[in-house]
Amino acid sequence: GNSVTQMEGPVTLSEEAFLTINCTYTATGYPSLFWYVQYPGEGLQLLLKATKADDKGSNKGFEATYRKETTSFHLEKGSVQVSDSAVYFCALKRGSTLGRLYFGRGTQLTVWP
Amino acid sequence: DGGITQSPKYLFRKEGQNVTLSCEQNLNHDAMYWYRQDPGQGLRLIYYSQIVNDFQKGDIAEGYSVSREKKESFPLTVTSAQKNPTAFYLCASEGDSNQPQHFGDGTRLSIL
């Protein structure tokens, strides 16, 4: 089947610290991988995506590399800011067609000044 | 601006009552989805529709119903059969396999 496992939170960091949120997946075929971010009381916004092995998605200083050999898509940022405090979701979609997303449980990130 | 509008933002349900959550999109997207979010459980798929007048059950469809009479609209009804409806409900749409799903701002449903 298809599933996503994210590291459990909450994660608490000081401003300018390095961030890693681990994400591994199980999927049939060649999925597309996503990181979404959710700010309090809002819906989800796409942060970055990768559609094939070794692709690196990046946005707003965040990066994640699609690693087929380790079935991973870890999210990283070199220097977090207070404004990065949010819930982060790793997700996959089968192939490159229209279809549902399979989500991890989400990781709450809090950044202190 | 194109986007997805969910209403109301907050909704309260009495015991034995059906309530309907609205989702409208002006992105001309074919596919629409309803997800339920509970703390610490990520998002779970309730129903989805890839074309007008057709929809499919997701992982947790029991106690919910949907319709897709227009491309722009995909309302979700939470029936009295759903015994634990308190959650945050998110609607999403998708128009192109190369583009990500777009999400609305959600409806928070609580029990009175």
Tab-separated table of C-alpha atoms in Angstrom:
chain	number	residue	atom	x	y	z
A	1	GLY	CA	0.000	0.000	0.000
A	2	ASN	CA	0.857	3.670	0.151
A	3	SER	CA	1.829	5.374	3.376
A	4	VAL	CA	3.985	8.149	4.795
A	5	THR	CA	5.809	8.162	8.118
A	6	GLN	CA	7.005	11.437	9.608
A	7	MET	CA	9.119	12.048	12.666
A	8	GLU	CA	6.995	12.790	15.661
A	9	GLY	CA	6.884	16.255	17.096
A	10	PRO	CA	6.688	18.689	18.495
A	11	VAL	CA	10.002	20.156	17.418
A	12	THR	CA	11.200	23.231	19.275
A	13	LEU	CA	14.163	25.244	18.006
A	14	SER	CA	15.830	28.578	18.581
A	15	GLU	CA	15.920	31.090	15.770
A	16	GLU	CA	18.743	30.428	13.237
A	17	ALA	CA	19.002	26.760	14.218
A	18	PHE	CA	19.184	23.976	11.626
A	19	LEU	CA	15.985	22.072	10.945
A	20	THR	CA	15.473	18.484	9.809
A	21	ILE	CA	12.093	16.778	9.700
A	22	ASN	CA	12.362	13.154	8.627
A	23	CYS	CA	9.913	11.590	6.200
A	24	THR	CA	9.927	8.082	4.761
A	25	TYR	CA	7.386	6.506	2.488
A	26	THR	CA	6.015	3.232	1.197
A	27	ALA	CA	4.541	3.248	-2.275
A	28	THR	CA	3.915	1.162	-5.334
A	29	GLY	CA	5.466	2.484	-8.503
A	30	TYR	CA	7.031	5.922	-8.649
A	31	PRO	CA	5.204	8.422	-6.472
A	32	SER	CA	5.423	12.199	-6.443
A	33	LEU	CA	6.420	13.635	-3.047
A	34	PHE	CA	5.335	16.847	-1.362
A	35	TRP	CA	5.821	18.960	1.727
A	36	TYR	CA	2.859	21.085	2.784
A	37	VAL	CA	2.793	23.691	5.578
A	38	GLN	CA	-0.185	24.667	7.717
A	39	TYR	CA	-0.286	27.880	9.733
A	40	PRO	CA	-2.732	28.100	12.670
A	41	GLY	CA	-6.375	28.116	11.603
A	42	GLU	CA	-5.562	27.844	7.922
A	43	GLY	CA	-5.563	25.286	5.155
A	44	LEU	CA	-2.479	23.666	3.664
A	45	GLN	CA	-0.025	25.433	1.396
A	46	LEU	CA	2.404	23.626	-0.840
A	47	LEU	CA	5.959	24.202	0.335
A	48	LEU	CA	7.875	22.105	-2.204
A	49	LYS	CA	7.617	18.992	-4.323
A	50	ALA	CA	9.660	16.434	-6.239
A	51	THR	CA	8.360	14.128	-8.921
A	52	LYS	CA	11.222	11.711	-9.583
A	53	ALA	CA	14.234	10.164	-7.906
A	54	ASP	CA	17.119	12.536	-7.071
A	55	ASP	CA	14.961	15.614	-7.699
A	56	LYS	CA	15.466	18.349	-5.123
A	57	GLY	CA	12.525	20.555	-4.249
A	58	SER	CA	13.258	23.947	-2.715
A	59	ASN	CA	11.330	27.006	-1.591
A	60	LYS	CA	11.799	29.789	0.990
A	61	GLY	CA	15.080	28.263	2.164
A	62	PHE	CA	13.570	24.805	2.684
A	63	GLU	CA	14.896	21.827	0.722
A	64	ALA	CA	14.081	18.141	0.331
A	65	THR	CA	15.634	15.515	-1.938
A	66	TYR	CA	13.720	12.523	-3.320
A	67	ARG	CA	15.820	9.497	-2.301
A	68	LYS	CA	14.491	6.329	-3.910
A	69	GLU	CA	17.164	4.086	-2.401
A	70	THR	CA	16.179	5.046	1.149
A	71	THR	CA	12.516	5.889	0.320
A	72	SER	CA	12.954	9.228	2.043
A	73	PHE	CA	12.119	12.891	1.512
A	74	HIS	CA	13.535	14.708	4.542
A	75	LEU	CA	12.818	18.415	4.941
A	76	GLU	CA	15.734	20.700	5.848
A	77	LYS	CA	16.358	24.374	6.433
A	78	GLY	CA	19.696	25.872	7.385
A	79	SER	CA	18.430	28.718	9.567
A	80	VAL	CA	14.859	28.780	10.844
A	81	GLN	CA	12.905	31.908	11.710
A	82	VAL	CA	10.074	32.518	14.161
A	83	SER	CA	7.754	32.865	11.149
A	84	ASP	CA	8.489	29.222	10.211
A	85	SER	CA	6.475	28.035	13.218
A	86	ALA	CA	3.731	25.855	11.749
A	87	VAL	CA	2.726	22.237	11.159
A	88	TYR	CA	4.558	20.471	8.330
A	89	PHE	CA	3.067	17.548	6.405
A	90	CYS	CA	4.865	15.123	4.144
A	91	ALA	CA	2.643	13.601	1.447
A	92	LEU	CA	2.795	11.371	-1.593
A	93	LYS	CA	0.712	10.883	-4.686
A	94	ARG	CA	0.855	7.837	-6.885
A	95	GLY	CA	2.530	8.531	-10.198
A	96	SER	CA	1.890	11.777	-11.978
A	97	THR	CA	-1.850	11.543	-12.569
A	98	LEU	CA	-4.745	13.235	-10.811
A	99	GLY	CA	-5.333	11.524	-7.510
A	100	ARG	CA	-5.523	11.626	-3.770
A	101	LEU	CA	-2.695	12.522	-1.453
A	102	TYR	CA	-1.460	10.220	1.314
A	103	PHE	CA	-0.328	12.282	4.305
A	104	GLY	CA	1.974	11.772	7.239
A	105	ARG	CA	0.716	12.744	10.677
A	106	GLY	CA	2.299	16.179	10.613
A	107	THR	CA	5.122	17.689	12.670
A	108	GLN	CA	4.537	20.772	14.794
A	109	LEU	CA	7.500	23.170	14.632
A	110	THR	CA	7.889	26.002	17.132
A	111	VAL	CA	10.753	28.472	16.733
A	112	TRP	CA	11.660	30.737	19.647
A	113	PRO	CA	13.400	34.108	19.227
B	1	ASP	CA	-8.295	35.790	-7.689
B	2	GLY	CA	-8.727	32.089	-8.294
B	3	GLY	CA	-9.039	29.822	-5.330
B	4	ILE	CA	-11.099	27.561	-3.123
B	5	THR	CA	-13.690	28.943	-0.737
B	6	GLN	CA	-14.945	26.911	2.183
B	7	SER	CA	-17.835	28.030	4.335
B	8	PRO	CA	-18.663	28.449	7.085
B	9	LYS	CA	-15.366	28.779	8.930
B	10	TYR	CA	-16.954	27.441	12.137
B	11	LEU	CA	-19.990	25.184	12.398
B	12	PHE	CA	-21.833	23.648	15.314
B	13	ARG	CA	-23.967	20.537	15.090
B	14	LYS	CA	-26.656	19.377	17.451
B	15	GLU	CA	-27.230	15.709	18.167
B	16	GLY	CA	-29.177	14.004	15.387
B	17	GLN	CA	-28.693	16.857	12.968
B	18	ASN	CA	-27.217	16.796	9.458
B	19	VAL	CA	-24.985	19.696	8.481
B	20	THR	CA	-23.538	20.650	5.112
B	21	LEU	CA	-20.106	22.134	4.505
B	22	SER	CA	-19.663	24.183	1.363
B	23	CYS	CA	-16.678	24.035	-1.000
B	24	GLU	CA	-16.522	26.192	-4.141
B	25	GLN	CA	-13.620	26.622	-6.558
B	26	ASN	CA	-13.129	28.954	-9.503
B	27	LEU	CA	-9.950	27.309	-10.748
B	28	ASN	CA	-11.748	25.234	-13.394
B	29	HIS	CA	-10.359	22.098	-11.746
B	30	ASP	CA	-11.842	18.707	-12.580
B	31	ALA	CA	-10.920	16.899	-9.362
B	32	MET	CA	-12.063	17.807	-5.856
B	33	TYR	CA	-11.374	16.185	-2.496
B	34	TRP	CA	-12.575	16.256	1.105
B	35	TYR	CA	-10.135	15.495	3.909
B	36	ARG	CA	-10.669	15.299	7.629
B	37	GLN	CA	-7.958	16.478	10.013
B	38	ASP	CA	-7.735	15.340	13.631
B	39	PRO	CA	-4.911	16.317	15.995
B	40	GLY	CA	-1.897	14.063	15.536
B	41	GLN	CA	-3.502	12.026	12.741
B	42	GLY	CA	-2.670	13.939	9.607
B	43	LEU	CA	-5.323	14.214	6.923
B	44	ARG	CA	-7.608	11.359	5.957
B	45	LEU	CA	-9.601	11.192	2.730
B	46	ILE	CA	-13.400	11.181	3.031
B	47	TYR	CA	-14.632	11.456	-0.573
B	48	TYR	CA	-13.304	12.578	-3.901
B	49	SER	CA	-14.643	13.417	-7.341
B	50	GLN	CA	-12.748	13.535	-10.608
B	51	ILE	CA	-15.649	14.546	-12.811
B	52	VAL	CA	-19.111	16.074	-12.505
B	53	ASN	CA	-21.840	13.661	-11.380
B	54	ASP	CA	-19.301	11.087	-10.218
B	55	PHE	CA	-17.590	10.597	-6.852
B	56	GLN	CA	-15.788	7.874	-4.931
B	57	LYS	CA	-15.477	6.918	-1.269
B	58	GLY	CA	-12.209	7.528	0.464
B	59	ASP	CA	-10.845	5.875	3.596
B	60	ILE	CA	-13.427	7.187	6.089
B	61	ALA	CA	-16.655	7.771	4.115
B	62	GLU	CA	-19.066	6.298	6.675
B	63	GLY	CA	-21.431	8.945	8.045
B	64	TYR	CA	-20.714	11.396	5.219
B	65	SER	CA	-22.300	12.114	1.841
B	66	VAL	CA	-21.362	14.340	-1.110
B	67	SER	CA	-22.703	15.551	-4.435
B	68	ARG	CA	-21.025	16.943	-7.549
B	69	GLU	CA	-23.726	18.551	-9.655
B	70	LYS	CA	-21.475	21.365	-10.852
B	71	LYS	CA	-17.783	21.446	-11.620
B	72	GLU	CA	-17.267	24.341	-9.206
B	73	SER	CA	-19.012	22.865	-6.188
B	74	PHE	CA	-18.469	19.801	-3.981
B	75	PRO	CA	-20.537	20.063	-0.771
B	76	LEU	CA	-20.024	17.614	2.086
B	77	THR	CA	-22.884	16.573	4.358
B	78	VAL	CA	-22.034	15.258	7.807
B	79	THR	CA	-24.960	13.064	8.757
B	80	SER	CA	-26.235	12.059	12.171
B	81	ALA	CA	-24.693	8.635	11.499
B	82	GLN	CA	-21.230	10.169	11.970
B	83	LYS	CA	-20.809	9.704	15.704
B	84	ASN	CA	-17.584	11.624	16.113
B	85	PRO	CA	-17.793	14.557	13.705
B	86	THR	CA	-15.695	17.055	15.660
B	87	ALA	CA	-12.736	17.821	13.385
B	88	PHE	CA	-11.234	20.279	10.912
B	89	TYR	CA	-12.479	19.638	7.368
B	90	LEU	CA	-10.403	20.593	4.357
B	91	CYS	CA	-11.463	20.735	0.731
B	92	ALA	CA	-8.948	20.556	-2.093
B	93	SER	CA	-9.003	20.700	-5.869
B	94	GLU	CA	-6.672	19.617	-8.637
B	95	GLY	CA	-6.744	20.459	-12.317
B	96	ASP	CA	-3.532	19.194	-13.788
B	97	SER	CA	-1.437	16.194	-12.843
B	98	ASN	CA	1.670	18.404	-12.939
B	99	GLN	CA	0.258	20.900	-10.471
B	100	PRO	CA	-0.240	20.394	-6.736
B	101	GLN	CA	-3.576	20.207	-5.005
B	102	HIS	CA	-4.937	23.549	-3.794
B	103	PHE	CA	-6.573	23.681	-0.380
B	104	GLY	CA	-9.282	25.847	1.123
B	105	ASP	CA	-8.968	27.404	4.570
B	106	GLY	CA	-11.085	24.720	6.207
B	107	THR	CA	-14.235	24.418	8.306
B	108	ARG	CA	-14.044	23.570	11.986
B	109	LEU	CA	-17.019	21.466	13.068
B	110	SER	CA	-17.951	21.052	16.711
B	111	ILE	CA	-20.759	19.350	18.594
B	112	LEU	CA	-23.149	21.343	20.773
